[in-house]
PDB file of C-alpha atoms in Angstrom:
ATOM      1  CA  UNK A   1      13.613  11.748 -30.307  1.00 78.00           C
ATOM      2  CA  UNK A   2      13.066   8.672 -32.388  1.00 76.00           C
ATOM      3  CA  UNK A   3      13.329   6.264 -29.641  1.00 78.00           C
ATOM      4  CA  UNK A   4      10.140   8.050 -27.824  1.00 78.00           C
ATOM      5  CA  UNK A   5       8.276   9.110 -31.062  1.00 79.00           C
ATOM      6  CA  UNK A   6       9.250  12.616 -31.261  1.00 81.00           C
ATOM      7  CA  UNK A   7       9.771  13.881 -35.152  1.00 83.00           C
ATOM      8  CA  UNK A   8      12.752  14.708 -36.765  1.00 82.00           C
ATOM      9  CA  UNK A   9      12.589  17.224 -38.932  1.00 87.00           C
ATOM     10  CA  UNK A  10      14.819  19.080 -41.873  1.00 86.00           C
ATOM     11  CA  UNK A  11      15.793  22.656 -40.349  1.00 89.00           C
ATOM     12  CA  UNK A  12      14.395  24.216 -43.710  1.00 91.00           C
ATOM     13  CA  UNK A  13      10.980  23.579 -41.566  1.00 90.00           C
ATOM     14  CA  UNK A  14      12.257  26.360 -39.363  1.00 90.00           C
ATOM     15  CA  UNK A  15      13.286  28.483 -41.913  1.00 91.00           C
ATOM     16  CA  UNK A  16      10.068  27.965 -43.802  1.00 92.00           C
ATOM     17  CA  UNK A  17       7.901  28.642 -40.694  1.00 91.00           C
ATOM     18  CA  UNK A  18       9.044  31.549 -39.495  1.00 92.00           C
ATOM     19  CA  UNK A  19       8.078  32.949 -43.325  1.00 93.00           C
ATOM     20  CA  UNK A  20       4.461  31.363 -43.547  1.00 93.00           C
ATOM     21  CA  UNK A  21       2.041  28.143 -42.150  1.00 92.00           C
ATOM     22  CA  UNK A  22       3.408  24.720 -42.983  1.00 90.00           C
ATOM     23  CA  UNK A  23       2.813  21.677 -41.814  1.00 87.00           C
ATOM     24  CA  UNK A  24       5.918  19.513 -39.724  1.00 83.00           C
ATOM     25  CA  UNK A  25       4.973  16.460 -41.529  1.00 80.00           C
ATOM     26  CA  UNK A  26       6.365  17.655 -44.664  1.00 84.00           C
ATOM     27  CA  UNK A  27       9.433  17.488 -43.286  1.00 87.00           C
ATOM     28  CA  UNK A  28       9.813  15.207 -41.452  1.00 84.00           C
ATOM     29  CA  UNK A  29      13.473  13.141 -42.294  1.00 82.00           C
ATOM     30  CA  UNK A  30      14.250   9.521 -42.273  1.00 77.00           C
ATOM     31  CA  UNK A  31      15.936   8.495 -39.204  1.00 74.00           C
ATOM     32  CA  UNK A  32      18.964   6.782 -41.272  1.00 72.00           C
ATOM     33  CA  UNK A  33      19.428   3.222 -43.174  1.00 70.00           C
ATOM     34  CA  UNK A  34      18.390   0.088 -41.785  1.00 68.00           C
ATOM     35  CA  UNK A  35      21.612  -2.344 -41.444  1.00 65.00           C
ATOM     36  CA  UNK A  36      19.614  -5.139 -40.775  1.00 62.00           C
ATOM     37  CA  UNK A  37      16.788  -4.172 -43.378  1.00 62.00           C
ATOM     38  CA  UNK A  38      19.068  -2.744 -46.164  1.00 66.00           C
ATOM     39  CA  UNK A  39      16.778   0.027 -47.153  1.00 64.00           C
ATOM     40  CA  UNK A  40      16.069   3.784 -45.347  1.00 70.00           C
ATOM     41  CA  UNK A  41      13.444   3.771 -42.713  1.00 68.00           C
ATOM     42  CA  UNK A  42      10.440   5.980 -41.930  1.00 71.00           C
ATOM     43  CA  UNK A  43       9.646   7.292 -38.546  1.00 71.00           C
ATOM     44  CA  UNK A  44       6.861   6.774 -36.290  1.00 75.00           C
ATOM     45  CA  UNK A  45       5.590   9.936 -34.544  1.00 79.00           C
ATOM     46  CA  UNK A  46       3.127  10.333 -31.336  1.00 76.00           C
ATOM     47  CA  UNK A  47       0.196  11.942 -33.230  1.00 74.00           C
ATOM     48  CA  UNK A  48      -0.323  13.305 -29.916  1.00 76.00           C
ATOM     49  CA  UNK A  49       2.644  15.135 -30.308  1.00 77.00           C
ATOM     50  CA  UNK A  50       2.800  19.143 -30.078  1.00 75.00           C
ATOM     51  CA  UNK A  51      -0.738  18.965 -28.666  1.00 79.00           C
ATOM     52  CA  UNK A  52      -2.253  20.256 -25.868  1.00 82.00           C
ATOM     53  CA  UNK A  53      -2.095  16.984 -23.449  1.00 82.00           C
ATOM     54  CA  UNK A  54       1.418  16.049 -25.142  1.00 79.00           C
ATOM     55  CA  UNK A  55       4.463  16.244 -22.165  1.00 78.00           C
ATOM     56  CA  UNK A  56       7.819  15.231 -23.046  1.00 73.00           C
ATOM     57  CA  UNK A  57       7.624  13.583 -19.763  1.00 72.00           C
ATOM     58  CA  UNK A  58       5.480  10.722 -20.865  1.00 73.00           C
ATOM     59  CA  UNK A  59       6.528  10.383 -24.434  1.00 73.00           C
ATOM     60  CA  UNK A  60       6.955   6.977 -25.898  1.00 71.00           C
ATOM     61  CA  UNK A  61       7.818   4.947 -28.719  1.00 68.00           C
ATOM     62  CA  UNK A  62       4.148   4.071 -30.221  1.00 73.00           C
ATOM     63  CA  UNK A  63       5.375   0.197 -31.216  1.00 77.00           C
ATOM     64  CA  UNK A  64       6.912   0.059 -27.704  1.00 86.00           C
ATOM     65  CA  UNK A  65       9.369  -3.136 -29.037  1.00 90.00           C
ATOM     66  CA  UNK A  66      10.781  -3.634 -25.707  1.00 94.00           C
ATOM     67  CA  UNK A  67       7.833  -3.926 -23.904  1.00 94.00           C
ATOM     68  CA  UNK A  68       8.088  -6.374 -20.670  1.00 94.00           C
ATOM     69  CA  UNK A  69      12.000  -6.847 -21.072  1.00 96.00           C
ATOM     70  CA  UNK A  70      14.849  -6.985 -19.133  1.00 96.00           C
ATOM     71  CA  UNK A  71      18.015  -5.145 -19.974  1.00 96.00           C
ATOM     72  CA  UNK A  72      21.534  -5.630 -18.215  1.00 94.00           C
ATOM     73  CA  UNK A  73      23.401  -2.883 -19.060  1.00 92.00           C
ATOM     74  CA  UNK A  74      27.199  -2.427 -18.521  1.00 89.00           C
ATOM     75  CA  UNK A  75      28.419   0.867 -18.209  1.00 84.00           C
ATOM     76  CA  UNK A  76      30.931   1.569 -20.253  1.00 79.00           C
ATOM     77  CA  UNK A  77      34.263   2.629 -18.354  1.00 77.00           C
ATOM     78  CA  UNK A  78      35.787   6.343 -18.842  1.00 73.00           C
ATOM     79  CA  UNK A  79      34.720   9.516 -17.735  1.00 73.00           C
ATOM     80  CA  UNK A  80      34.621  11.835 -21.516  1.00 73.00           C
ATOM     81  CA  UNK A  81      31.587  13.838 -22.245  1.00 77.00           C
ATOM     82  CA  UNK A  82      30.280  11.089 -24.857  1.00 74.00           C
ATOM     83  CA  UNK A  83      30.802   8.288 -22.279  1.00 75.00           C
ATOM     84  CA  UNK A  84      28.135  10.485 -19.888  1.00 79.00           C
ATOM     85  CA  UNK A  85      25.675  11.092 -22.627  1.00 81.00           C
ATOM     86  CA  UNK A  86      25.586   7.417 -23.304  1.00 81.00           C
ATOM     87  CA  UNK A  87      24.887   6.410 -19.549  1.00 83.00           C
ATOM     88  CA  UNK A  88      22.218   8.946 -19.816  1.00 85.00           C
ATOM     89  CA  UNK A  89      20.526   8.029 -23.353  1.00 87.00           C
ATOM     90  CA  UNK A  90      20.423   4.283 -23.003  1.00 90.00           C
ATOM     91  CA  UNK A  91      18.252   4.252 -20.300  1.00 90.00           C
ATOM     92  CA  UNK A  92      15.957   7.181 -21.641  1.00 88.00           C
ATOM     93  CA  UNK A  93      15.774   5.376 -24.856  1.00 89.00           C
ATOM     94  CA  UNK A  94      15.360   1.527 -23.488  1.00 93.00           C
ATOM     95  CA  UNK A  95      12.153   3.121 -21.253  1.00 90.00           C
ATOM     96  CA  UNK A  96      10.932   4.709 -23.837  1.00 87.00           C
ATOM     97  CA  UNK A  97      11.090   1.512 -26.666  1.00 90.00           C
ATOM     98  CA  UNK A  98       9.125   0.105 -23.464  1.00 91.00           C
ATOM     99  CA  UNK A  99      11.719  -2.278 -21.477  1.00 94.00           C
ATOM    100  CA  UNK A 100      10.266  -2.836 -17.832  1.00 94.00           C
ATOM    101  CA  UNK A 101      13.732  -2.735 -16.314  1.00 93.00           C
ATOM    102  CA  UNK A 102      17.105  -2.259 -16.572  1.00 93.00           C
ATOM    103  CA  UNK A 103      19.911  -3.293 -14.545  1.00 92.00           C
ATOM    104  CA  UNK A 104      23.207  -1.342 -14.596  1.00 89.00           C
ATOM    105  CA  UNK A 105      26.183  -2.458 -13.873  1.00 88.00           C
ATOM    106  CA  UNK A 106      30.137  -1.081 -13.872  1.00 84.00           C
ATOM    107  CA  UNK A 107      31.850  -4.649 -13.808  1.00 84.00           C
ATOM    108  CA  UNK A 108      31.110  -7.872 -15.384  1.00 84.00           C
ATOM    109  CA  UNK A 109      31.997  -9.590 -12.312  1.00 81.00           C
ATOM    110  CA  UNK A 110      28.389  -8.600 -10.312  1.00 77.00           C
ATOM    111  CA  UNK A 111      26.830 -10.826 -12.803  1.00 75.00           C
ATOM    112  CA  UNK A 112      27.173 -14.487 -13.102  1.00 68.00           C
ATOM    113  CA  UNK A 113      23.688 -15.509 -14.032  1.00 80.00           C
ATOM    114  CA  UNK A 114      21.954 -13.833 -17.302  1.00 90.00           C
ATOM    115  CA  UNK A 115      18.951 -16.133 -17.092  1.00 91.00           C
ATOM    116  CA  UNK A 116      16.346 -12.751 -15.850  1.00 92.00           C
ATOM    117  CA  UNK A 117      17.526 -10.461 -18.397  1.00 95.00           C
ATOM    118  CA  UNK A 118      16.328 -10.407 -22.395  1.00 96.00           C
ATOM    119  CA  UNK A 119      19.016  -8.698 -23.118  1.00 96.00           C
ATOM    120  CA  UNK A 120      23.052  -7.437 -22.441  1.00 94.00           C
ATOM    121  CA  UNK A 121      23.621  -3.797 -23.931  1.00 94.00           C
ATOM    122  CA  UNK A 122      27.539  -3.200 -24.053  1.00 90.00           C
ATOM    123  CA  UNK A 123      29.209  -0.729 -25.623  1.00 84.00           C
ATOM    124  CA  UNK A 124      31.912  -2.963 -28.293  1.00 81.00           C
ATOM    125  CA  UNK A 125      33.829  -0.196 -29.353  1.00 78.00           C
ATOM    126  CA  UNK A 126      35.287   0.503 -25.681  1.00 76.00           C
ATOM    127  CA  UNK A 127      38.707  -0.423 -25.299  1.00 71.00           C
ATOM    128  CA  UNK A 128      39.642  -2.275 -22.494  1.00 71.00           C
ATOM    129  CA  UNK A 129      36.391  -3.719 -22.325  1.00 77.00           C
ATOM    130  CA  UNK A 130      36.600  -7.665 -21.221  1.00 81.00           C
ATOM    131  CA  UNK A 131      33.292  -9.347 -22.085  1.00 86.00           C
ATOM    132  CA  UNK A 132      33.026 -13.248 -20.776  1.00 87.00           C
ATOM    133  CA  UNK A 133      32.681 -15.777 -22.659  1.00 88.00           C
ATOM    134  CA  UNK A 134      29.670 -16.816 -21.283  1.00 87.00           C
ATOM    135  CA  UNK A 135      27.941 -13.596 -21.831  1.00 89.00           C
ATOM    136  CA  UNK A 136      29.208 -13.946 -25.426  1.00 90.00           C
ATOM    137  CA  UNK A 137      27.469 -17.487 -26.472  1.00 91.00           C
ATOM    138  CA  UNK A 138      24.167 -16.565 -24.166  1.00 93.00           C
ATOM    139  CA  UNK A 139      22.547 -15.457 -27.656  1.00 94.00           C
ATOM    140  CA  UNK A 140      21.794 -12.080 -25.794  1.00 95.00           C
ATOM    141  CA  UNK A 141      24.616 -10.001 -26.031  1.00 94.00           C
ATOM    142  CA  UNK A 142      23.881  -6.947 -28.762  1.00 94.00           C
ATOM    143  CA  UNK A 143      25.696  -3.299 -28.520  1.00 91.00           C
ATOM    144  CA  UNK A 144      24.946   0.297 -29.256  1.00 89.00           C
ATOM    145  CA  UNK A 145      24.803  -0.301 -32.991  1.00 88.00           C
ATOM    146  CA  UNK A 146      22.083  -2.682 -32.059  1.00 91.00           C
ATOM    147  CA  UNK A 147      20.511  -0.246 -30.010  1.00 92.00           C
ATOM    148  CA  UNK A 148      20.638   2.604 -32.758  1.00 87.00           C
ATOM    149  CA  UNK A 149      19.601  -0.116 -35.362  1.00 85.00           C
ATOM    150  CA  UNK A 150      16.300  -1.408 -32.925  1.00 87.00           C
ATOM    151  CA  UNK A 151      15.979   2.511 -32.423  1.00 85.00           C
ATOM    152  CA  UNK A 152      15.929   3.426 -36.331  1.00 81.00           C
ATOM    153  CA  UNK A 153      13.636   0.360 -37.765  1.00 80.00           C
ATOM    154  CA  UNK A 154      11.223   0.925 -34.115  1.00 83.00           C
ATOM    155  CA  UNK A 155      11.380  -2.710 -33.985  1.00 85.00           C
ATOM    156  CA  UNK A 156      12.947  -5.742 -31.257  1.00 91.00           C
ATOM    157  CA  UNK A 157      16.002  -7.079 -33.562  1.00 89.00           C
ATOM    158  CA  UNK A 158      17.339 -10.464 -33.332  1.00 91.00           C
ATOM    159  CA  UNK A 159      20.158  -9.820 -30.730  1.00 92.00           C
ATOM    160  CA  UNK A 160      23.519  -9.595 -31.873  1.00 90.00           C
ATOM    161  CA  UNK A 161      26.475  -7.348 -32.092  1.00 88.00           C
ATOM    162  CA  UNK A 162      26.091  -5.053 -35.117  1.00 84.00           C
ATOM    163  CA  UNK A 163      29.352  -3.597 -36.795  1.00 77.00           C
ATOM    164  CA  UNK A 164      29.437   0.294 -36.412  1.00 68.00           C
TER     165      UNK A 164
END
C-alpha cells in the first residue's frame, strides 16, 4: 500500500464509519520509523485515491524514487509461503516506487557484469545465500530492509545493506 500510495489507516476508521461520516485522513497511521532518518515517517497518499478514475491497477508511488532504474533481483531460494509473497511484492513494489526494469534471477552465477543495473535487491537474512564478492564492493548491493526502509521514507536511499 505504501509503496504505490495507497493509505494506511487505524481500523478504529472502520469501526468509526460504520457508526457515522468521517474522513480517512484522520486516520491515517505512520508507516513505521525511519532507520536511516531516526524519526517516524508520514505517508504520501494518491489524492486520487478512492475516486472515481482511481484503479488499483495503475496506482503509484507519487515521488516515484526509482524512476528510470535498473534492479537485479535475486530470488531468494526456498519454497515457504513468505518466500512466495516476497517474489511477488518486490516486483509490485519496485514498479510502483517507479524502477523501469527489473531483472530476476535464481543464481548468482547468470550474472557477471552489474554495470546496467542501479541496483542488487537480495534478501540477507536467507541462509545459504552465497553473495560474491564482487557484487559486495560494487556499492550497489542493498536488501529487503533497504527496500522496506526506501519504501517507508518514499525516498531512493544510499544503497547499502540495512540491519533488520
Amino acid at each position: 500500500a505504501l509503496a504505490s500510495g495507497i493509505p494506511c489507516l487505524a481500523s478504529a476508521f472502520i469501526e468509526d464509519a460504520i457508526e457515522r461520516d468521517v474522513d480517512w485522513r484522520a486516520y491515517l497511521i505512520s508507516p513505521g520509523p525511519s532507520k536511516i532518518f531516526n524519526h517516524r515517517c508520514s505517508q504520501l497518499v494518491d489524492p486520487n485515491w478512492g475516486g472515481a478514475d482511481w484503479s488499483s491497477a495503475i496506482a503509484r508511488s507519487l515521488r516515484q524514487p526509482f524512476k528510470g532504474m535498473e534492479f537485479l533481483f535475486l530470488v531468494p531460494p526456498g519454497d515457504s509461503s513468505i518466500l512466495s509473497t516476497v517474489r511477488e511484492l518486490v516486483p509490485f513494489c519496485l514498479s510502483a516506487m517507479g524502477a523501469s526494469n527489473l531483472k530476476s534471477i535464481v543464481s548468482t552465477s547468470t550474472i557477471v557484469n552489474l554495470s546496467s543495473y542501479d541496483i542488487v535487491l537480495i534478501e540477507s537474512r536467507c541462509p545459504g545465500q552465497i553473495i560474491p564478492e564482487l557484487w559486495k564492493s560494487s556499492g550497489k548491493l542493498c536488501n529487503f530492509g533497504w527496500l522496506k526502509q526506501c519504501i517507508i521514507s518514499g525516498a531512493k536511499l544510499p544503497a547499502e545493506v540495512v540491519a533488520e
